Short mmCIF file of C-alpha atoms in Angstrom, two decimals:
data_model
loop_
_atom_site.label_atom_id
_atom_site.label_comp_id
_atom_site.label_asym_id
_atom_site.label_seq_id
_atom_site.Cartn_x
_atom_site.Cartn_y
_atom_site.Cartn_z
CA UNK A 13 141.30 134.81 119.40
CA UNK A 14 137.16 134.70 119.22
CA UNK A 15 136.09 134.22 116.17
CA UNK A 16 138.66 131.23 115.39
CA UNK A 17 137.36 128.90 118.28
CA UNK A 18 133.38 130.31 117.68
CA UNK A 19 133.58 129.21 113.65
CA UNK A 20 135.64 126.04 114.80
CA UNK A 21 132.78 124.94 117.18
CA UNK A 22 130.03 125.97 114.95
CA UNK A 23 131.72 123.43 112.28
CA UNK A 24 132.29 120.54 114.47
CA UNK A 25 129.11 120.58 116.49
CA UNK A 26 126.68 121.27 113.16
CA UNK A 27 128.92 117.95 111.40
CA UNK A 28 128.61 115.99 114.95
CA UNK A 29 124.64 116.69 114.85
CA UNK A 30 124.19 115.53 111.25
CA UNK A 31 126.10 112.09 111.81
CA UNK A 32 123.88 111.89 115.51
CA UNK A 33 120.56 112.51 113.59
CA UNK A 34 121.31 109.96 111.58
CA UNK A 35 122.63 107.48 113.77
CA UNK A 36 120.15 108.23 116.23
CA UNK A 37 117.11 108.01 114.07
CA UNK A 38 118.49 104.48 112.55
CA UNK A 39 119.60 103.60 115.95
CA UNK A 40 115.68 104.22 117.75
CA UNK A 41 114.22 102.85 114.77
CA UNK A 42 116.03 99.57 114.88
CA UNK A 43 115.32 99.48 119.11
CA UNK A 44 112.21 99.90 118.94
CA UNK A 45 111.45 97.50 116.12
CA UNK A 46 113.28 94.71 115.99
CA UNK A 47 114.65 92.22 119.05
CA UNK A 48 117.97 90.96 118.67
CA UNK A 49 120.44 89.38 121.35
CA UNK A 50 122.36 92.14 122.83
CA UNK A 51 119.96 94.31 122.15
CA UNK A 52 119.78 95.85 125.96
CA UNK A 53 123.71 95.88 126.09
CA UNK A 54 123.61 98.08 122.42
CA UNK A 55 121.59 100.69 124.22
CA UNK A 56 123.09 101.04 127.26
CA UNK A 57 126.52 101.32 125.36
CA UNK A 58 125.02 104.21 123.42
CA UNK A 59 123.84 106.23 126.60
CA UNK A 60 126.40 105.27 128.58
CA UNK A 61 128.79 108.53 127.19
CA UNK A 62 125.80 110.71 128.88
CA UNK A 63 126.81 109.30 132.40
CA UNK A 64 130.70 108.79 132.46
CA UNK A 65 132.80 111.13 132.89
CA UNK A 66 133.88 112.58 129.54
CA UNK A 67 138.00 112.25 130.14
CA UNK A 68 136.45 108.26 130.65
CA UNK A 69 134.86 108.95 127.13
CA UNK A 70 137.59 110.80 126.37
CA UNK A 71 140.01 108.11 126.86
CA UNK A 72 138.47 105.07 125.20
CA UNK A 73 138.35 106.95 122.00
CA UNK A 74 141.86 107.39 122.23
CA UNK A 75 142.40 103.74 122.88
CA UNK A 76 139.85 102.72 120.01
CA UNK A 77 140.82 105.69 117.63
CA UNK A 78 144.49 106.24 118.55
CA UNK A 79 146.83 105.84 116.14
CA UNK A 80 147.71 102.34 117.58
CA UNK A 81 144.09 101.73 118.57
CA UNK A 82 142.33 98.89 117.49
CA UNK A 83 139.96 101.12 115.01
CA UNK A 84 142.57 104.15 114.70
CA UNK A 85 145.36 101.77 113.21
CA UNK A 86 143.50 100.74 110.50
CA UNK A 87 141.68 104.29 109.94
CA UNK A 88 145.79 105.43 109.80
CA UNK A 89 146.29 103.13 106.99
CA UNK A 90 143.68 104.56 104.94
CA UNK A 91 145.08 107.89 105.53
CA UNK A 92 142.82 109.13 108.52
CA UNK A 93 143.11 109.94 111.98
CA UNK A 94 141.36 111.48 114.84
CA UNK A 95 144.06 112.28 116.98
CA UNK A 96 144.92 116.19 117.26
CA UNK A 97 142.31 116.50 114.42
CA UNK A 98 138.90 118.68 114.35
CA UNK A 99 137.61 115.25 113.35
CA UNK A 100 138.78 114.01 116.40
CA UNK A 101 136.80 116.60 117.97
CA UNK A 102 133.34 116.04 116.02
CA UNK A 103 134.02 112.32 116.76
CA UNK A 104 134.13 113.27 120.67
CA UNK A 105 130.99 115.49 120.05
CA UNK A 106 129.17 112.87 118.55
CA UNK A 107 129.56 109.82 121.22
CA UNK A 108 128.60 112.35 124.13
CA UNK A 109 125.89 113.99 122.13
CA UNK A 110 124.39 110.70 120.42
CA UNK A 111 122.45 109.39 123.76
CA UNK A 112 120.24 112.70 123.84
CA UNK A 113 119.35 112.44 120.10
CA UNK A 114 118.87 108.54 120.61
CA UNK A 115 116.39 109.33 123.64
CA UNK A 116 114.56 111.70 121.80
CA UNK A 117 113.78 110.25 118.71
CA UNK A 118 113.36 106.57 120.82
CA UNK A 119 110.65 108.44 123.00
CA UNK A 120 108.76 109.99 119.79
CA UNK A 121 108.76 106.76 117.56
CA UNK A 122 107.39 105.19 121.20
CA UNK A 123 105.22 107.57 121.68
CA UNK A 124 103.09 107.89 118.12
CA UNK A 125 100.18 105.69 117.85
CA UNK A 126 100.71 102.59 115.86
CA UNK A 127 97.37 103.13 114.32
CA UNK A 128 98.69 105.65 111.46
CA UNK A 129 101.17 103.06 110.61
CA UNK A 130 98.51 100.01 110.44
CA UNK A 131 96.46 102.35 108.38
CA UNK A 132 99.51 103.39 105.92
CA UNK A 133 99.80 99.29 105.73
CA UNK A 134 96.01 98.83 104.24
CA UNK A 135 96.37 101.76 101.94
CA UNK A 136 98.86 99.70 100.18
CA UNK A 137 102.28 101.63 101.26
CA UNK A 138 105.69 100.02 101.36
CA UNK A 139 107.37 99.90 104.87
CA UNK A 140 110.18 102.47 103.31
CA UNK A 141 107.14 104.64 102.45
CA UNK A 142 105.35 103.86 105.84
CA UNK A 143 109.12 105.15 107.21
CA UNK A 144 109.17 108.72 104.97
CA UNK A 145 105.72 109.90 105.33
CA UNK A 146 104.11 108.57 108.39
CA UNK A 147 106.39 107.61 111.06
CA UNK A 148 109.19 110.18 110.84
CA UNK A 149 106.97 113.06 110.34
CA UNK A 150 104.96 112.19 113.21
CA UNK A 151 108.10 111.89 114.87
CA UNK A 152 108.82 114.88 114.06
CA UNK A 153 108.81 117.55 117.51
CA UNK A 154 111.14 114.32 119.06
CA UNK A 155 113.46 115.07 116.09
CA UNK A 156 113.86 118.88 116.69
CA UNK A 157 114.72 118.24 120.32
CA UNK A 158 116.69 115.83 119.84
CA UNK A 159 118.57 117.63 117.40
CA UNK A 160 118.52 121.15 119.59
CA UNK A 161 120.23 119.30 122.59
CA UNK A 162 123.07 117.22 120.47
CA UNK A 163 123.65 120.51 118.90
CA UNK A 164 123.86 122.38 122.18
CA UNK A 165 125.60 119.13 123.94
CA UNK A 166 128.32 119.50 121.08
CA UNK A 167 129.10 122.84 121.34
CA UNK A 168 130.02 122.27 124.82
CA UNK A 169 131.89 119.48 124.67
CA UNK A 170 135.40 119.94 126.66
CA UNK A 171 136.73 116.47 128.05
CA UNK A 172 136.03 114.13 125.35
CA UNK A 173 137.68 116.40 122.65
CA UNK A 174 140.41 117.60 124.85
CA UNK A 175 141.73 113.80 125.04
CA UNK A 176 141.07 112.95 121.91
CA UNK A 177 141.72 116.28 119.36
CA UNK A 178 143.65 118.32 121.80
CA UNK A 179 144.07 122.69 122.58
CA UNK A 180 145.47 123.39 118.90
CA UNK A 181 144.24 126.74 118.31
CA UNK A 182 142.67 127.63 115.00
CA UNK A 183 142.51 123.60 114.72
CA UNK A 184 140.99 121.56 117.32
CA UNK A 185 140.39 124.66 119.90
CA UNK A 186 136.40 125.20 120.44
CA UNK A 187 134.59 127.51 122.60
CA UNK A 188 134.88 125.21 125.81
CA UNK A 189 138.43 124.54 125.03
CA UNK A 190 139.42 128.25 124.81
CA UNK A 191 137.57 129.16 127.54
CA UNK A 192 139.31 126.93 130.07
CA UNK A 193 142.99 128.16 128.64
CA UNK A 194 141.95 131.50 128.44
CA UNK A 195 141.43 131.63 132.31
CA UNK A 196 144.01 129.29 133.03
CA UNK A 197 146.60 131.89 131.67
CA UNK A 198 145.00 134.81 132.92
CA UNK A 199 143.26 136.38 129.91
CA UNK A 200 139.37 137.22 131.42
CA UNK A 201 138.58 139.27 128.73
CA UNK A 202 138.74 136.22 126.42
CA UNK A 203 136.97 134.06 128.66
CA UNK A 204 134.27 136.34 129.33
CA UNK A 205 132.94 137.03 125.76
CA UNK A 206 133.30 133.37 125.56
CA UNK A 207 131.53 132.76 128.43
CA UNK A 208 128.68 134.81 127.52
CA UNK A 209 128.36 134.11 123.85
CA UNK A 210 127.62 130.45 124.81
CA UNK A 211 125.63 130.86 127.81
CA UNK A 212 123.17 133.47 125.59
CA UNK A 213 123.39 131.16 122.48
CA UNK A 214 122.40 128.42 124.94
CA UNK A 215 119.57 129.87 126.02
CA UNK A 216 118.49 131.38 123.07
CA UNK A 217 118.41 127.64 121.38
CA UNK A 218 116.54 125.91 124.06
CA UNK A 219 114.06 128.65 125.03
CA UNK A 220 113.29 128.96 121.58
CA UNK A 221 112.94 124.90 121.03
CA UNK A 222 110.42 124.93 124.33
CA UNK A 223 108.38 127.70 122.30
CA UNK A 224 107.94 125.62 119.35
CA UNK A 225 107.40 122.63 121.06
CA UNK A 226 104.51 124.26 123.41
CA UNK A 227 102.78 124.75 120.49
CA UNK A 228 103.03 121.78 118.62
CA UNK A 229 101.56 120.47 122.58
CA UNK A 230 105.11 118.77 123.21
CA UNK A 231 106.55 117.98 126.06
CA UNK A 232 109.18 120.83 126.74
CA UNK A 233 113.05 120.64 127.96
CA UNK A 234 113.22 120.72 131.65
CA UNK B 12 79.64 87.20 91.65
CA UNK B 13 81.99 86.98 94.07
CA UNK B 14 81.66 85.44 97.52
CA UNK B 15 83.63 86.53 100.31
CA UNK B 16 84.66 83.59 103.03
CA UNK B 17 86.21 83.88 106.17
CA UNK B 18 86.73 81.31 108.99
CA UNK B 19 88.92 82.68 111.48
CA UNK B 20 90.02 80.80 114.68
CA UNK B 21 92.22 83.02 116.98
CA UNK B 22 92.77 83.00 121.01
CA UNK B 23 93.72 86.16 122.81
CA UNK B 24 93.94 86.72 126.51
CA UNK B 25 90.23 87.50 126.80
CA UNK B 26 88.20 85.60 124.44
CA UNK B 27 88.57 82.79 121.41
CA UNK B 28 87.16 83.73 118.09
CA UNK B 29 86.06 81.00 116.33
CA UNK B 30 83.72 82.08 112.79
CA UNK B 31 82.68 81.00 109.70
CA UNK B 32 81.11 84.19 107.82
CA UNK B 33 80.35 83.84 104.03
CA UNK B 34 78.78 86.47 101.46
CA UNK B 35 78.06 87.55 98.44
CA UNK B 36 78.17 91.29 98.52
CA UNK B 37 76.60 93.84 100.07
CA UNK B 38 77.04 94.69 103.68
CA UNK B 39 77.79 92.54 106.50
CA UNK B 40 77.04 93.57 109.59
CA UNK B 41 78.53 91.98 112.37
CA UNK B 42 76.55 93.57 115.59
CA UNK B 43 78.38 92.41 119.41
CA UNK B 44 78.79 93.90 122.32
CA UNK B 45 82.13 95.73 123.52
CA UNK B 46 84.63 93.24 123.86
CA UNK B 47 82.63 90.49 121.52
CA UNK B 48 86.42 90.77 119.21
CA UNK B 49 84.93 92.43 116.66
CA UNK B 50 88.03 94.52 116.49
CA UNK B 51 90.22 91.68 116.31
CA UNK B 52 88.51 90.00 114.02
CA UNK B 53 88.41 92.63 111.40
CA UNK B 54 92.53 93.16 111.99
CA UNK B 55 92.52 89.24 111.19
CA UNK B 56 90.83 90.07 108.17
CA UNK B 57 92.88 93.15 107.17
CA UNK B 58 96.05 91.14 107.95
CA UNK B 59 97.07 93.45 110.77
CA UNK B 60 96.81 90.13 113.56
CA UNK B 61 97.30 87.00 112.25
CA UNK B 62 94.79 84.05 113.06
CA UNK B 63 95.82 80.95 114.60
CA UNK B 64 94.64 78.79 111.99
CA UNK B 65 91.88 79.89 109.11
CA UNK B 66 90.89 80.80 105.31
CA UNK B 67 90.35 84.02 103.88
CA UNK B 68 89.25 84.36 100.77
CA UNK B 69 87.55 87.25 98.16
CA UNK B 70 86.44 86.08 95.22
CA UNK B 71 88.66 83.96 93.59
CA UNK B 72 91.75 85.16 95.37
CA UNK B 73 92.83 83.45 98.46
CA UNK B 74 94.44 86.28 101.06
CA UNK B 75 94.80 83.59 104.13
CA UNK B 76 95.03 79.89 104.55
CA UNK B 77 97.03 78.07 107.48
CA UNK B 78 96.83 74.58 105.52
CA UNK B 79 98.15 76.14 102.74
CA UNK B 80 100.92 78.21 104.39
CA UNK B 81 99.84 81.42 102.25
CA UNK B 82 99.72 84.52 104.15
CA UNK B 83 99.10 87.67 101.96
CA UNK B 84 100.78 91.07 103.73
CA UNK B 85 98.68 93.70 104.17
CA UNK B 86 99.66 95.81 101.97
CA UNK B 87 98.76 93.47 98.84
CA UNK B 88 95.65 92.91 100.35
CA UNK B 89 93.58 96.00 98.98
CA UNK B 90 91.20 95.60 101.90
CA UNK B 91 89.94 98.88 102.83
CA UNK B 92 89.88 99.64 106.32
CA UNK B 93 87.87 102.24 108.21
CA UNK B 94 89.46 102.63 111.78
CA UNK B 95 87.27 103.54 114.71
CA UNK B 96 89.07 106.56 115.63
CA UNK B 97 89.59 107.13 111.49
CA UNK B 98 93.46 107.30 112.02
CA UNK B 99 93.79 110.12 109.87
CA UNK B 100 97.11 111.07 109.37
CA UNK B 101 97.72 114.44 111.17
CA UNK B 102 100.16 116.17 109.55
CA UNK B 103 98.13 115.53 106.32
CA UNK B 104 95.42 117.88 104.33
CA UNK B 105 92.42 115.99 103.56
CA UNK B 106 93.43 115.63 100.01
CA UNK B 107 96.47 114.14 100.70
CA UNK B 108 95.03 111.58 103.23
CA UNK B 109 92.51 110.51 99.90
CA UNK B 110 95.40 110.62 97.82
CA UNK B 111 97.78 108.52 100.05
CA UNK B 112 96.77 105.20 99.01
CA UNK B 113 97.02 105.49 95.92
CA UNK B 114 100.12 107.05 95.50
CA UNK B 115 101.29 104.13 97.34
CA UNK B 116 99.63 101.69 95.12
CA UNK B 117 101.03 104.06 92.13
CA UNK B 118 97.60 104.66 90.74
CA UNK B 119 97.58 107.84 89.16
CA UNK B 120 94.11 108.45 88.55
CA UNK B 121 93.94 111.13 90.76
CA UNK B 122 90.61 112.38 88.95
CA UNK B 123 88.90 109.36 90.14
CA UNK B 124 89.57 110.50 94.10
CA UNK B 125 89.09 114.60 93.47
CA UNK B 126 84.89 112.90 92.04
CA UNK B 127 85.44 111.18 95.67
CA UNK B 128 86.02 114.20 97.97
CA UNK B 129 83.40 116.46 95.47
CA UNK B 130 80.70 113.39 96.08
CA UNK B 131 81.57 113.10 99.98
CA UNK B 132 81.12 116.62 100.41
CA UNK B 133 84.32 117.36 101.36
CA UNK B 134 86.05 119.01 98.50
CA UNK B 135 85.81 122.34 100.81
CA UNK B 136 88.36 121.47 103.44
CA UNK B 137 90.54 119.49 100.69
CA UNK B 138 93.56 121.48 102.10
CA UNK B 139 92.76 121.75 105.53
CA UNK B 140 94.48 119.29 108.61
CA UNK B 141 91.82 116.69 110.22
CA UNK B 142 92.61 118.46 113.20
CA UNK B 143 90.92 121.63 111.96
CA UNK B 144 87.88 119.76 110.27
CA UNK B 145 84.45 118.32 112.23
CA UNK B 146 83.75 115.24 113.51
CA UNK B 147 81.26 114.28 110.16
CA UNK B 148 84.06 115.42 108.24
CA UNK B 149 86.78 113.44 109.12
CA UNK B 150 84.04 110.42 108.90
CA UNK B 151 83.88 111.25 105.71
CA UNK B 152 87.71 111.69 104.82
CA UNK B 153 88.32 108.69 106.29
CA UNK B 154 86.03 106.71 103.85
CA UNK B 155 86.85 108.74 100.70
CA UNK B 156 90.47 107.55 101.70
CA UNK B 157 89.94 103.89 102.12
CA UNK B 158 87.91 103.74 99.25
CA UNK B 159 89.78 105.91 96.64
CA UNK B 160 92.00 102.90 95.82
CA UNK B 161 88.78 100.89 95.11
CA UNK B 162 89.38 97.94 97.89
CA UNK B 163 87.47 94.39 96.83
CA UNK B 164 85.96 94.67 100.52
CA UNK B 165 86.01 97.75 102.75
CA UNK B 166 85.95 97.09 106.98
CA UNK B 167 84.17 99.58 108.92
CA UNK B 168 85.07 99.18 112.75
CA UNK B 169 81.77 101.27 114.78
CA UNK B 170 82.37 104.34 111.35
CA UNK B 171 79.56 106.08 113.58
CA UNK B 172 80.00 105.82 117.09
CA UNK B 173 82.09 108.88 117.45
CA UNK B 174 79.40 111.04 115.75
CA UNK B 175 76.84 112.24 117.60
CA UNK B 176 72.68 111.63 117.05
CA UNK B 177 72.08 114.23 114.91
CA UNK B 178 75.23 113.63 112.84
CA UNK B 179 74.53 110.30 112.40
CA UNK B 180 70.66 110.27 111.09
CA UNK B 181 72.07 112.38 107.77
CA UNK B 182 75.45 110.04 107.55
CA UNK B 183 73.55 106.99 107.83
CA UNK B 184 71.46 107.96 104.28
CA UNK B 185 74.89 109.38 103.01
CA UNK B 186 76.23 106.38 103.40
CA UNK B 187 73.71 104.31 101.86
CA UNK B 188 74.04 106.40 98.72
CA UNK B 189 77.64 106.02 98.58
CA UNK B 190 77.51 102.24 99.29
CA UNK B 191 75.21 102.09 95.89
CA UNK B 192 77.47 104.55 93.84
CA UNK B 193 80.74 103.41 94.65
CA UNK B 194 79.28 99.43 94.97
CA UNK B 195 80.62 98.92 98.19
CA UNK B 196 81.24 95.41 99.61
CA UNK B 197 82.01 96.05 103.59
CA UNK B 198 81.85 94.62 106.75
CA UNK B 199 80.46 97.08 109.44
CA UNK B 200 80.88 96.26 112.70
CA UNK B 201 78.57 98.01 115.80
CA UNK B 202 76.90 97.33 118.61
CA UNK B 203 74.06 99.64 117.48
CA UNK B 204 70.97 97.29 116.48
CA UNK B 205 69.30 100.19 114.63
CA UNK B 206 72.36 101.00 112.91
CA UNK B 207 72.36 97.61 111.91
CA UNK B 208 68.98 96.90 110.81
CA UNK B 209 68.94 100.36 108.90
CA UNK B 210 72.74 99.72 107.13
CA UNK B 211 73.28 95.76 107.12
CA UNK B 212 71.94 93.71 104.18
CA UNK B 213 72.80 90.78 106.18
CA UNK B 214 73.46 90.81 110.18
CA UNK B 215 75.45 88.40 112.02
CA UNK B 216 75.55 88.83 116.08
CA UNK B 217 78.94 88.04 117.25
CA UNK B 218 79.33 87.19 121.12
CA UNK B 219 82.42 85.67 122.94
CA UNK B 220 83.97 85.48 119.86
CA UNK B 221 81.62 83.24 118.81
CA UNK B 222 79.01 83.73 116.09
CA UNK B 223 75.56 83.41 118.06
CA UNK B 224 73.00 84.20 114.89
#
């Protein structure tokens, strides 16, 4: 009754952080490069998960991913769906958690002095190159807390992945999930261990991310 | 021997340049006052700004020319730039700043830039971070890096100003040494007339963007 939803939302939230980091570190590059139209619309539908209400989140993914959604249809032809699926849940964790690892990563590439790049550029180096060693290294402390807080974000995801993935235990139940059941039916025990593992985990995570980034003379969480 | 031409017309929000430089070899010193454009005028050069309308040429090999539509990037350029601040990359040992070009230009005579750090003095701190080294050091890393992938003309934007007196006195006579070992063509730009007069082999006094002598 623990350790089922605790490995489930390990699983989905370390998959929904990989496909964020990777997104979001495309997604920041490509904003704060290159001007296209729709450019300002693109970002604010990428943050825009961080500020609506996640049933509202929740409930366009069902209408996009659905199996009679305009994406989900065509996904169900293929052979995959989100609905009632732990992919359906890392799916939910990913939209809500993408706008913190966008910010991040947006704020660092903003942040680091164009100068390294320039000088990469007259010591002969390839943009990719430029990319690999200079700009994403010095990027680097925006990376780790970007990729603390989607990892925290996704472990606590509840309305998205509720509407979307649903309570199946030992499938699509998480932490947040079980939590909310367990005390709807009564069982405190449950909740509480719940309750606690995530709130220390939690803290653990971000205390330790506001250690590393004092000393790297970062900007900490909060 | 090869003669290095520039005309450069460019307008910015606070002045027009508008030169004509040509030279054989040697240093050029180009000695203005802050906000004269020397800055922009060597990121013309390099190919970090682009000119309104100009030539560049080393040698034989044209890098810029409006009328002709050619426009070489940057990064084919192999001019060697020494940034005022030195723009060392942080998160890289000494070494691995020399060694950066030319890995990128996949040159793998790696010998040729370990004689470069032993002959700048610097072989010491080859592993250390420039944020751990002194302010002569990273001068010196700085150089060894922009001219480890041998650069047909090297641009050194005020290389001294952020060393102090005493520093500078003993830099100045390294650098003349190196300038004859490693035959260094460069621009040097600074608004130091005795660091002119000592380094330049020609001077040119740039003003309002504008070439006054």
């Amino acid at each position: 009754m623990i350790l089922k939803p605790v490995l489930l939302s390990l699983k989905i939230a370390s998959i929904a952080t990989v496909f964020s980091l990777i997104i979001g570190v495309c997604l920041a590059r490509i904003m704060t490069r290159k001007d296209f139209p729709g450019k300002n619309a693109l970002e604010v539908l990428v943050i825009l998960p961080m500020v609506l209400p996640p049933s509202v989140t929740g409930y366009i993914l069902l209408i996009l991913f659905g199996r009679r959604g305009i994406i989900g249809s065509w996904l169900y032809n293929m052979g995959i769906s989100f609905v009632f699926s732990w992919s359906g849940a890392v799916l939910a964790a990913c939209i809500v958690s993408l706008p913190l690892m966008y910010q991040s990563v947006k704020a660092a590439f903003i942040n680091s002095d164009p100068i390294f790049e320039s000088a990469a550029r007259t010591l002969g180096a390839s943009e990719g190159r430029i990319f690999w060693t200079v700009s994403l290294p010095l990027a680097w402390p925006g990376i780790v807390s970007g990729l603390a807080l989607t990892f925290a974000r996704s472990l606590g995801e509840f309305g998205a992945t509720l509407m979307i993935a649903g309570n199946i235990p030992g499938k699509t139940q998480t932490i947040p999930l079980a939590i909310y059941f367990a005390s709807d039916s009564g069982d405190t025990a449950t909740a509480n261990i719940l309750v606690g593992i995530m709130t220390v985990f939690s803290f653990i995570l971000i205390y330790a991310l506001n250690g590393w980034l004092k000393k790297k003379n970062f900007h900490s969480i909060g | 021997m090869k003669l290095i031409d520039i005309k450069i017309y460019k307008k910015t929000d606070y002045f027009t340049i508008d030169v004509d430089i040509s030279f054989k070899r040697g240093i050029l010193v180009i000695q203005g006052e802050s906000g004269a454009g020397k800055t922009t005028l060597l990121d013309c050069i390099a190919g970090l700004r682009n000119p309104d309308k100009g030539r560049i040429s080393i040698g034989n090999r044209l890098l810029y020319s409006s009328d002709e539509n050619i426009n070489i990037p940057v990064r084919e350029r192999n001019i060697g730039y020494l940034f005022q601040n030195y723009a060392l990359f942080p998160h890289m040992s000494v070494i691995e700043n020399v060694l950066y070009g030319l890995k990128s230009r996949k040159i793998k005579d790696f010998a040729y830039a370990e004689r470069i750090i032993d002959s700048f003095g610097i072989k010491h701190i080859r592993d250390k971070l420039p944020s751990y080294i002194s302010g002569g050091e990273k001068q010196r890393t700085a150089l060894a890096r922009a001219i480890a992938t041998k650069p047909s003309l090297l641009l050194l934007d005020e290389p001294f100003s952020a060393l102090d007196r005493d520093t500078r006195t003993i830099v100045y006579e390294e650098f003349l040494s190196f300038k004859k070992n490693f035959h260094m063509d460069a621009i040097l730009i600074t608004h130091d007339e005795n660091e002119a007069k000592l380094l330049g082999d020609s001077i040119i006094m740039l003003k309002d963007g504008k070439v006054v002598y």
